[in-house]
Coordinates of C-alpha atoms in Angstrom, one line a residue:
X89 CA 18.4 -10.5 1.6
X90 CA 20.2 -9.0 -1.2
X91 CA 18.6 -6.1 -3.3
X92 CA 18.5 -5.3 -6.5
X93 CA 16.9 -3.2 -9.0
X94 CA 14.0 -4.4 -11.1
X95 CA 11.6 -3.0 -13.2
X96 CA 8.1 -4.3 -13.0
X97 CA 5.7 -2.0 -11.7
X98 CA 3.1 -0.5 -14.2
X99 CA 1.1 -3.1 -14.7
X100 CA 0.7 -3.4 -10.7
X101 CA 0.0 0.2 -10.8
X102 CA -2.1 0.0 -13.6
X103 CA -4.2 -2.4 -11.9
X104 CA -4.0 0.0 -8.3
X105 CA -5.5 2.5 -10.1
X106 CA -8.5 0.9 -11.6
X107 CA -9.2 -0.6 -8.1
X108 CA -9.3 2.8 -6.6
X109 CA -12.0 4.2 -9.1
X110 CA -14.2 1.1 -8.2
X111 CA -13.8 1.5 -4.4
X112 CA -14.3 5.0 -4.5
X113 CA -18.1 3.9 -5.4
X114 CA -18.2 1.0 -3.0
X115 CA -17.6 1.9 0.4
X116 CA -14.0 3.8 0.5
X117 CA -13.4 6.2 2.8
X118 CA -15.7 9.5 2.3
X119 CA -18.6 9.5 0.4
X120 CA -18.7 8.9 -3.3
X121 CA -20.5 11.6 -4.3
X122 CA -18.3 14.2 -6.4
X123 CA -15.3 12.0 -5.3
X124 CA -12.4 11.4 -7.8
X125 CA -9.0 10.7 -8.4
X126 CA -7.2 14.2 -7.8
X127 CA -2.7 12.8 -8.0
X128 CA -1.3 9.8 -7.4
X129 CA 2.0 9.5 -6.4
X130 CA 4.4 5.9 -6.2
X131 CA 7.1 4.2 -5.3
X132 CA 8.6 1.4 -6.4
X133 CA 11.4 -1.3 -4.9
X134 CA 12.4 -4.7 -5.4
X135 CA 14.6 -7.5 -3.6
X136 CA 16.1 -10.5 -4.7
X137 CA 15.1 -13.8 -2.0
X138 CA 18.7 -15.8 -2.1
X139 CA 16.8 -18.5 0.1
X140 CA 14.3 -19.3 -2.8
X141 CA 15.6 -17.5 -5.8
X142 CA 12.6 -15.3 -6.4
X143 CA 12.3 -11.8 -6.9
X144 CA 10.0 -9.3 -4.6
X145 CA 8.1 -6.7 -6.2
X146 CA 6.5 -3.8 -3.9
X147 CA 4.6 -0.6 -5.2
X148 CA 3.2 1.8 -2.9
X149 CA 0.6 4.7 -4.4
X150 CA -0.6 7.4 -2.7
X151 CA -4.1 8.5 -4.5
X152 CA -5.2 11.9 -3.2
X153 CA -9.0 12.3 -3.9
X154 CA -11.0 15.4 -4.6
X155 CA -13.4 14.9 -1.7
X156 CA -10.0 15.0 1.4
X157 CA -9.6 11.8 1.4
X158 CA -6.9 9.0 0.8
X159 CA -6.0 5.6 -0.4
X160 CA -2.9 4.3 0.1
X161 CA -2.0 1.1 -1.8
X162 CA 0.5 -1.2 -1.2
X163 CA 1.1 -4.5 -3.8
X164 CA 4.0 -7.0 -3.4
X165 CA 4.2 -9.6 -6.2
X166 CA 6.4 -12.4 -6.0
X167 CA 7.7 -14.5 -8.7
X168 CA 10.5 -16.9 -9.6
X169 CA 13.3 -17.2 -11.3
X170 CA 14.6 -20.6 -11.9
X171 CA 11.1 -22.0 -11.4
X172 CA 9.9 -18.8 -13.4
X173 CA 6.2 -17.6 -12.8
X174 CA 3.8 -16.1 -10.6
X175 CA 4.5 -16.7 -6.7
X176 CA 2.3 -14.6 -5.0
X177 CA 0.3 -11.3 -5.1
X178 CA -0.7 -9.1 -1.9
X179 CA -2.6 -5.7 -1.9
X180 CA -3.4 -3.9 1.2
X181 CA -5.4 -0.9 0.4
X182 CA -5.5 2.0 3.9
X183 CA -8.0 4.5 3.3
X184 CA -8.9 7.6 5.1
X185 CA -8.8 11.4 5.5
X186 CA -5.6 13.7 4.7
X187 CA -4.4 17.4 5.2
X188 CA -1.3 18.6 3.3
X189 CA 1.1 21.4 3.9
X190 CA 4.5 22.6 2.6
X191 CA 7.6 19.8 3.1
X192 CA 9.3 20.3 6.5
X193 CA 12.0 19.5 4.3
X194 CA 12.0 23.4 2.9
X195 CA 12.2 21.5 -0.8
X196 CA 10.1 23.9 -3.1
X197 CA 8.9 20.7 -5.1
X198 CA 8.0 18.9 -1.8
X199 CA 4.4 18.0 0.7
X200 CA 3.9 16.7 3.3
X201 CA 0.8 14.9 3.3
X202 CA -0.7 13.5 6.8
X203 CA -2.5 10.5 6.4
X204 CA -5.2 10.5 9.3
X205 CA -5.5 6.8 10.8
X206 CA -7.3 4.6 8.1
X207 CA -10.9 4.2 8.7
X208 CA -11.2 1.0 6.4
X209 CA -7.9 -1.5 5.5
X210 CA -8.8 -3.7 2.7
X211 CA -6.2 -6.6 2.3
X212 CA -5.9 -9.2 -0.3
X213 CA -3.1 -12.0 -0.6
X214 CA -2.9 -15.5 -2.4
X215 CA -0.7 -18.0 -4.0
X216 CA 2.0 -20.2 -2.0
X217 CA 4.2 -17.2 -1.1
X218 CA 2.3 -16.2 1.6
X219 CA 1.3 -19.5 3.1
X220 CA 3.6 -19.2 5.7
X221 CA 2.7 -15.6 7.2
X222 CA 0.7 -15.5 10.6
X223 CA -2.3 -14.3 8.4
X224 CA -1.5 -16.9 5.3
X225 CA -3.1 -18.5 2.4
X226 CA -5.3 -17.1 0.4
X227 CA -7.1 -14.4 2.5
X228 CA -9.4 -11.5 2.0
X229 CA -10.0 -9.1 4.9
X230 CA -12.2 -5.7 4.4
X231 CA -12.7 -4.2 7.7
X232 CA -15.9 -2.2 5.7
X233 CA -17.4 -5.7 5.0
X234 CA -16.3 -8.2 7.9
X235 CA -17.3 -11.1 8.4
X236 CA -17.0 -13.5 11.2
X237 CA -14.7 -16.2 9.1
X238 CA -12.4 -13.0 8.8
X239 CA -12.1 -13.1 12.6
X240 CA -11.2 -16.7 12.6
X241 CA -8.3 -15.8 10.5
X242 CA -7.0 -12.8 12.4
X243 CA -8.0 -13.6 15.9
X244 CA -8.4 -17.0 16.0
X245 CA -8.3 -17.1 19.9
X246 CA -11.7 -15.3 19.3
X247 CA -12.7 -11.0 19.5
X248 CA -15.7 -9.4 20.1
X249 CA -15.9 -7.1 17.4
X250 CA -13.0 -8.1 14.6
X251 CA -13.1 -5.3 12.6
X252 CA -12.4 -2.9 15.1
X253 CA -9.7 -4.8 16.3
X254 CA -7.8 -5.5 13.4
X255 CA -8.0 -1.4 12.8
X256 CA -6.8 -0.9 16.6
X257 CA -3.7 -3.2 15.5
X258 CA -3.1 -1.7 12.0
X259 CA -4.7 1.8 11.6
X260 CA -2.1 4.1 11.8
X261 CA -1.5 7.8 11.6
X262 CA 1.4 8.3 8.6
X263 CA 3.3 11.3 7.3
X264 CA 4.5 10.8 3.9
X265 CA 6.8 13.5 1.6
X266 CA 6.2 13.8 -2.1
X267 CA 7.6 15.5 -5.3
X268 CA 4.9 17.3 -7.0
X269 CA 5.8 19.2 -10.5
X270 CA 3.3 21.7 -9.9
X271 CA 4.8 23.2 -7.4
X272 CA 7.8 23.7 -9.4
X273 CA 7.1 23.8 -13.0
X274 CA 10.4 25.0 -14.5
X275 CA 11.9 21.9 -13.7
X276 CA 10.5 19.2 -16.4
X277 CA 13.0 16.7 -14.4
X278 CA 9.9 16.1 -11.6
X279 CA 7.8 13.5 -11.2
X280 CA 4.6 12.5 -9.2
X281 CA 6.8 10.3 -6.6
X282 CA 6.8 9.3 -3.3
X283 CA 10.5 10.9 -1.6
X284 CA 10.0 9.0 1.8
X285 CA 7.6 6.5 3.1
X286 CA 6.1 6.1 6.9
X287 CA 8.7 4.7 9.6
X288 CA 7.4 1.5 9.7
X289 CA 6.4 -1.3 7.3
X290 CA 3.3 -1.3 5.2
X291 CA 3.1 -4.6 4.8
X292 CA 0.7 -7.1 7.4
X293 CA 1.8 -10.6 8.0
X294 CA 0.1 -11.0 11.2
X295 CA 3.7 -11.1 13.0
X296 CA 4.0 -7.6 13.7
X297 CA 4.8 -7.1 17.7

């Protein structure tokens, strides 16, 4: 799969951020009392699929809230290129508790934030792209708000409790680095970015080993 760079993220992280102002009210991690957006930070990639000639889209945005806690959004969009238009959309929303300290790194711009393993993983995927995946379709899972038709589609060999499964498979301790400009203010070339992700993918498919 060859890569290449392309531009097409703020409207998906446009759309991140509104959704993290209405979860924070709705069961996100932590309580929503005094809770609010304190930074975001994001990263943004892209690939080119040679098999299907379509184009992969993925943000990831760390929002950091005022109350210790986390969400950690990740959108892939696909769309086409000879057959131009919408292919599929996936967001997967890990939420949780954080502490920070000073980049290992010994950058004067950098943290280290360490994501605590997420206490609720929201996921949402549709459109044809995705009918393939293990976990495929259109599908909504919200480990906060689980249902038993949400088993069916994880575990469809059956589990006793399928929220608390699905978290045992995907909940993960992370350790991300940022750039932060106000750690370092007399250099105007900083931004609010994500320098390295966690050592494994973001993205469920239901595949994973």
């Amino acid at each position: 799969m060859n890569r290449r760079n392309f531009l097409r993220g703020s409207a998906a992280l446009a759309l991140a951020t509104v959704s993290a102002a209405a979860l924070s009210g709705c069961g996100g991690s932590g309580s929503s009392k005094g809770r609010a957006i304190s930074k975001t930070y994001t990263y943004n990639e892209a690939f080119f699929l040679d098999g299907v000639a379509w184009y992969a889209n993925c943000n990831t945005m760390l929002v950091i809230n005022t109350d210790e806690t986390y969400d950690l959004y990740y959108k892939k969009d696909l769309f086409g290129t000879t057959d131009p238009g919408n292919k599929g959309n996936k967001t997967i929303i890990y939420s949780g508790t954080y502490t920070s300290a000073a980049s290992a790194d010994g950058e004067t711009s950098h943290l280290d934030f360490t994501l605590a393993a997420p206490t609720r993983i929201y996921m949402e995927q549709h459109d044809k792209g995705f009918g393939r995946n293990a976990i495929g379709g259109n599908v909504l899972l919200d480990t906060a708000n689980w249902t038993d038709a949400m088993t069916q589609v994880v575990f469809p060999a059956g589990s006793s409790d399928g929220a608390k499964d699905f978290l045992a498979k995907y909940a993960k301790e992370m350790t991300l680095t940022v750039e932060d400009p106000s750690l370092y203010p007399e250099d105007t070339a900083l931004s609010y970015r994500i320098v390295t992700l966690p050592g494994f993918d973001l993205e469920i498919t239901g595949n994973e080993e």
